[in-house]
mmCIF file of C-alpha atoms and ligand atoms in Angstrom:
data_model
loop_
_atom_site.group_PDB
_atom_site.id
_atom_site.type_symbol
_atom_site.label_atom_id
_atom_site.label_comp_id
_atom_site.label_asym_id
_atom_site.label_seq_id
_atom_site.Cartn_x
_atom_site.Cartn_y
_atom_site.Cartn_z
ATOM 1 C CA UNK A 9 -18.063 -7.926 -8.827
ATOM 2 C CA UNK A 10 -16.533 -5.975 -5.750
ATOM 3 C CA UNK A 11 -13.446 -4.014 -5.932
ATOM 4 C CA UNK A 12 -11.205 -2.500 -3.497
ATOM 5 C CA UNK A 13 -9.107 0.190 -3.383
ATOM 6 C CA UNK A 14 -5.678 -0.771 -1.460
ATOM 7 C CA UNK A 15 -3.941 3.569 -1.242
ATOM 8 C CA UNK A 16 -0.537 3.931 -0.109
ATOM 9 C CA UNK A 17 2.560 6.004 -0.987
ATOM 10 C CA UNK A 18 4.198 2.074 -0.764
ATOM 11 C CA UNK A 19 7.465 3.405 -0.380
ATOM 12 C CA UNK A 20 8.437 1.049 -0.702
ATOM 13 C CA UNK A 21 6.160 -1.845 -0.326
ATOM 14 C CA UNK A 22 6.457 -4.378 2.849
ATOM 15 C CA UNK A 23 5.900 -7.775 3.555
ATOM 16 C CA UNK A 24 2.797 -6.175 5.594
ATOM 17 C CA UNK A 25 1.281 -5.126 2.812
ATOM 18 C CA UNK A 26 1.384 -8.009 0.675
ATOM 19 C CA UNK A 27 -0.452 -10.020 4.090
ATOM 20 C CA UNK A 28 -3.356 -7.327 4.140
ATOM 21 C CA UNK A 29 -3.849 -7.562 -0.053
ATOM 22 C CA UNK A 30 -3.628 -11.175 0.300
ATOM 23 C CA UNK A 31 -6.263 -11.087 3.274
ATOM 24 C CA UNK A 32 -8.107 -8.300 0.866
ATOM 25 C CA UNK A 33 -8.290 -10.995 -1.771
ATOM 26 C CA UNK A 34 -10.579 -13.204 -0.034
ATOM 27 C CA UNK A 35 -13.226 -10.462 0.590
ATOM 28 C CA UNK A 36 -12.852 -8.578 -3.033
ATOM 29 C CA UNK A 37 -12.933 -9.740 -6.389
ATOM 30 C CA UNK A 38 -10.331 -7.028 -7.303
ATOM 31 C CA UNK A 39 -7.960 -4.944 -5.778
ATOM 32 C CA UNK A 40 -6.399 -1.581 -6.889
ATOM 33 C CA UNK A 41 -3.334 -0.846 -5.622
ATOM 34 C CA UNK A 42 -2.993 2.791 -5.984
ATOM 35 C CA UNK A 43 0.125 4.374 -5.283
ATOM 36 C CA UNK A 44 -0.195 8.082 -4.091
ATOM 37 C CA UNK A 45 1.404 10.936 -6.222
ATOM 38 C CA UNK A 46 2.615 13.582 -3.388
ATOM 39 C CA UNK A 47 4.891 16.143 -4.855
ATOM 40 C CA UNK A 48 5.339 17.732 -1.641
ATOM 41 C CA UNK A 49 7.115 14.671 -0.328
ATOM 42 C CA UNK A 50 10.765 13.469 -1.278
ATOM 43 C CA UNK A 51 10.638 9.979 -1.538
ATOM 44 C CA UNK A 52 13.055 7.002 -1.294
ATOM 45 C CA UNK A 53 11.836 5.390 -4.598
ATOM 46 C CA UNK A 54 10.165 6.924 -7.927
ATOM 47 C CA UNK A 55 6.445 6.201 -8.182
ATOM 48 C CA UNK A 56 7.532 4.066 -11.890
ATOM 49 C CA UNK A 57 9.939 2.451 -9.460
ATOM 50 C CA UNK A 58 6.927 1.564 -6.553
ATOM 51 C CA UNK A 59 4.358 0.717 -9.604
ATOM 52 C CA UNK A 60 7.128 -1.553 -11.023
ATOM 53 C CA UNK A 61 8.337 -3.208 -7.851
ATOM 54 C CA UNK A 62 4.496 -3.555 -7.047
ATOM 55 C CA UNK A 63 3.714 -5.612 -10.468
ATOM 56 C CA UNK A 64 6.885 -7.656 -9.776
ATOM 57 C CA UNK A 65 5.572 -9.045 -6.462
ATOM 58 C CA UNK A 66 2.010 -9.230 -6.900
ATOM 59 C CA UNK A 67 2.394 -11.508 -10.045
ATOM 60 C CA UNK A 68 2.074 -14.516 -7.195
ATOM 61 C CA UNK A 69 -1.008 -13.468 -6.034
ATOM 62 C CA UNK A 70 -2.547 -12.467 -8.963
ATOM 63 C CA UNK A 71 -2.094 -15.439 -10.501
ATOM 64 C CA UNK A 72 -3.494 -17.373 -7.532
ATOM 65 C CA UNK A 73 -6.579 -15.380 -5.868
ATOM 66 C CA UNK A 74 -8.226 -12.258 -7.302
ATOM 67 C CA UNK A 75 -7.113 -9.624 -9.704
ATOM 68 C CA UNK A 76 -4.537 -7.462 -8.295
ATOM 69 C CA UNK A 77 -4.031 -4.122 -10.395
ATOM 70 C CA UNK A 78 -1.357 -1.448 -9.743
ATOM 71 C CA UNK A 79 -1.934 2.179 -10.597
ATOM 72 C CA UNK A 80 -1.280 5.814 -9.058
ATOM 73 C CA UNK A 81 -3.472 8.523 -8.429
ATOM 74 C CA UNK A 82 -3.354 11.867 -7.851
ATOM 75 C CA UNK A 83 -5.651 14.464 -5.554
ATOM 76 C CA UNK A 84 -8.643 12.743 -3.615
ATOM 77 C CA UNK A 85 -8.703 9.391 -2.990
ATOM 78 C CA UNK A 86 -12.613 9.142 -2.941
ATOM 79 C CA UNK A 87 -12.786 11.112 -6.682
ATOM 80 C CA UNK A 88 -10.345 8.672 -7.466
ATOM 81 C CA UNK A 89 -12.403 5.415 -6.198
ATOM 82 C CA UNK A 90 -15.528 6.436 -7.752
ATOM 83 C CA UNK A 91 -13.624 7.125 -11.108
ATOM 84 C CA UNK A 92 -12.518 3.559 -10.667
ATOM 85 C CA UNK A 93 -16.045 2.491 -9.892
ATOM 86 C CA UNK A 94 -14.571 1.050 -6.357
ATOM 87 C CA UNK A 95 -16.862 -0.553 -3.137
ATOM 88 C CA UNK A 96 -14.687 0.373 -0.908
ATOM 89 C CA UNK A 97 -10.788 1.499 0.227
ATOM 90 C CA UNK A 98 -8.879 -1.030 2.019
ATOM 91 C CA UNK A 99 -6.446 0.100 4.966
ATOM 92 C CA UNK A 100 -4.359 -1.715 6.885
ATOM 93 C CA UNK A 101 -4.518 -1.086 11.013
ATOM 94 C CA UNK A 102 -1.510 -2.803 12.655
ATOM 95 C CA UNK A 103 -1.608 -1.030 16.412
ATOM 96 C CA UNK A 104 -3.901 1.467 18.236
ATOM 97 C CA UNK A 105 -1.757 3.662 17.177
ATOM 98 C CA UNK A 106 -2.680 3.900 13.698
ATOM 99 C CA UNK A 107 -6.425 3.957 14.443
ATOM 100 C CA UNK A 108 -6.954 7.362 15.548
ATOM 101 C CA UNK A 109 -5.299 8.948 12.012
ATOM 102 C CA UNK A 110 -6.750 5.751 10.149
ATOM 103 C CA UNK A 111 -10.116 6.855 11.730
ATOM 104 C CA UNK A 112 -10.320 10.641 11.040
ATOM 105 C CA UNK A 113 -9.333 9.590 6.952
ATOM 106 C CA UNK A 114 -12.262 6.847 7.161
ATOM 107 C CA UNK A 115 -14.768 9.285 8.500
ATOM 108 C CA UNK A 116 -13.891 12.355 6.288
ATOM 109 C CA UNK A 117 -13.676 10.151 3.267
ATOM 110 C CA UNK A 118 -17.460 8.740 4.197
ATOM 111 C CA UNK A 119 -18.478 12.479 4.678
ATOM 112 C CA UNK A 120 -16.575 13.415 0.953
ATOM 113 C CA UNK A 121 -18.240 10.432 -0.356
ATOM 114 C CA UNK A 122 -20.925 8.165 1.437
ATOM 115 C CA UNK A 123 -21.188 5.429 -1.749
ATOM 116 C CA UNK A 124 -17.608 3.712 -0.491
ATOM 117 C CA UNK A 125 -16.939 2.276 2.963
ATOM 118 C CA UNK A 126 -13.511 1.816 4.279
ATOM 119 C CA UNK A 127 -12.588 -1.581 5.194
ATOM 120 C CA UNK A 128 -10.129 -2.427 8.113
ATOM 121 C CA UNK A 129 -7.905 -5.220 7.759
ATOM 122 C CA UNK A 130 -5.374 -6.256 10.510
ATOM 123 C CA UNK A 131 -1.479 -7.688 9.085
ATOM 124 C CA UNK A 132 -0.004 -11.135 10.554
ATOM 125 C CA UNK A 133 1.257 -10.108 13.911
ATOM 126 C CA UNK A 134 4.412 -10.668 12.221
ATOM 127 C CA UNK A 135 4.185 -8.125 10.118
ATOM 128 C CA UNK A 136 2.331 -5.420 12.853
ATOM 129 C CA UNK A 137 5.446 -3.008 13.787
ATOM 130 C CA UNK A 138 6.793 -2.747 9.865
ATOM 131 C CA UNK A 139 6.528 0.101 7.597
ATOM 132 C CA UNK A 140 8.452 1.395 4.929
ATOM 133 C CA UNK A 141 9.413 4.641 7.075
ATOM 134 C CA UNK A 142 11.634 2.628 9.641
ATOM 135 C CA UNK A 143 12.316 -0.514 6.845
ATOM 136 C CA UNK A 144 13.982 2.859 5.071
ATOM 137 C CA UNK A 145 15.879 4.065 7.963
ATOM 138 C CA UNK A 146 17.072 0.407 9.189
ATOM 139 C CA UNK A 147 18.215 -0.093 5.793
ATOM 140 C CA UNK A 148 19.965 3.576 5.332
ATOM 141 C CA UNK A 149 21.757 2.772 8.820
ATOM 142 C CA UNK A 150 23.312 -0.113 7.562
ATOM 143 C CA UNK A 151 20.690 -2.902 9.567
ATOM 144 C CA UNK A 152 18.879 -5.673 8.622
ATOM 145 C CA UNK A 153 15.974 -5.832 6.440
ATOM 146 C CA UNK A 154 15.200 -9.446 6.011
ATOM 147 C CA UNK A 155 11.850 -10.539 5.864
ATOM 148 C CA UNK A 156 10.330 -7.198 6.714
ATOM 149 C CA UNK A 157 9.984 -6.669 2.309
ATOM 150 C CA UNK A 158 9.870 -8.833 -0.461
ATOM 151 C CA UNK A 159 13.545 -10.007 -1.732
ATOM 152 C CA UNK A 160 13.240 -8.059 -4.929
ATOM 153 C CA UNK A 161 12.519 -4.732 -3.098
ATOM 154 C CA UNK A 162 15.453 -5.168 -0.784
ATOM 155 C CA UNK A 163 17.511 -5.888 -4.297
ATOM 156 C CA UNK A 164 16.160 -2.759 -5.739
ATOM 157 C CA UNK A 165 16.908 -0.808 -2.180
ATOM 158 C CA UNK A 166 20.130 -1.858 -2.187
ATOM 159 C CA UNK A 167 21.111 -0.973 -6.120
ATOM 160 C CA UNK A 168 19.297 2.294 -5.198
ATOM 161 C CA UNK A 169 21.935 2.852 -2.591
ATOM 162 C CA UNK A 170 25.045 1.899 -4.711
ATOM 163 C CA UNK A 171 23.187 3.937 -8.025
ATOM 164 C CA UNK A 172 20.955 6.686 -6.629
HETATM 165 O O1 PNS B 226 0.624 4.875 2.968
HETATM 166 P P1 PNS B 226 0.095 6.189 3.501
HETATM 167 O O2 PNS B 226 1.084 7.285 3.213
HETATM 168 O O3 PNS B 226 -0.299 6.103 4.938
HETATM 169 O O4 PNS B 226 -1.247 6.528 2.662
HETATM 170 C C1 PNS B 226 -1.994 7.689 2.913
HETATM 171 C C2 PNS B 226 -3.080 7.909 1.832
HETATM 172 C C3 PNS B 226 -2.487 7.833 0.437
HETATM 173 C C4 PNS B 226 -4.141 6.831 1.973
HETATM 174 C C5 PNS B 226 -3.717 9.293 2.093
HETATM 175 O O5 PNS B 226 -2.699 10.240 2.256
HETATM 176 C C6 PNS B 226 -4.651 9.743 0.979
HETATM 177 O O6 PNS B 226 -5.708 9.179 0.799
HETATM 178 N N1 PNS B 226 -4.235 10.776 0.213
HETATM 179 C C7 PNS B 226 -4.985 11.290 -0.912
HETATM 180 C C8 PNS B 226 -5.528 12.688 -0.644
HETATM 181 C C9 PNS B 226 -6.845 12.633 0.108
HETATM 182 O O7 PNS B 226 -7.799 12.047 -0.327
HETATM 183 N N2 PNS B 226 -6.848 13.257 1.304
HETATM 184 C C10 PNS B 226 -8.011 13.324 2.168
HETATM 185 C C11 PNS B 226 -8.002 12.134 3.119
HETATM 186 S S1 PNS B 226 -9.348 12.196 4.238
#
């Protein structure tokens, strides 16, 4: 039985993310997503909103690969995995640009805690110049967001907007 660790702050979760658990699937037999609590950041979305919008869209997959669990976590990632009696922490690398912070976490977290490996996992090319940061902003400014998230989070954006 391996299980992953997918961390984010999936705020909110993209299309890209869904390709790299999907991808994660066919290596692990179960995958935690575990959304980040960070009180020093203001997000877009409630973590109950991002752990609810998570178990909407992951229903698919979970239903037709491995087990796909959502939780949230709080202070060290690697305390964290081991609680959860994880392999390894999944991250997604789309560009070089992401590897030299993707790096530094992977080799601190092996010095914090050699028992887990970090596994990289590259998105669609589709999907390698998303993230929530600029899906938020596009969205805020009024552009398009189609096919960048799943159609439930860009319902939830949008009532978000109308209802903050
Ligand atoms: O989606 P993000 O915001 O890029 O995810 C970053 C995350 C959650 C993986 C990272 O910030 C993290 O692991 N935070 C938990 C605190 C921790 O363990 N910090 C030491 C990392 S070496």
């Amino acid at each position: 039985m391996r299980r992953a660790i997918f961390p984010g702050s999936f705020d909110p979760v993209t299309n890209g993310h869904l390709d790299i658990i999907e991808r994660g699937c066919k290596l692990f037999d179960e995958i935690i997503v575990a959304i980040l609590v960070n009180p020093a950041k203001q997000p877009f979305f409630t973590v109950e909103e991002r752990q609810q919008m998570l178990n909407g869209v992951l229903q698919d997959i979970n239903q037709r690969q491995c087990r796909v669990r959502v939780d949230s976590f709080q202070g060290l990632l690697v305390n964290y995995a081991v609680a959860q009696e994880a392999d390894a922490i999944v991250r997604g690398i789309r560009a070089i640009s992401d590897y030299e912070y993707e790096m530094q976490m992977a080799l601190m977290n092996r010095r914090l805690e050699p028992s887990i490996e970090t596994v990289f996992m590259m998105p669609a090319e589709t999907y390698s110049y998303v993230s929530s940061r600029l899906v938020k902003e596009i969205f805020q400014l009024g552009g398009i967001i189609d096919g960048l998230v799943p159609t439930l989070v860009e319902k939830r954006m949008k009532e978000k907007m109308m209802r903050p």
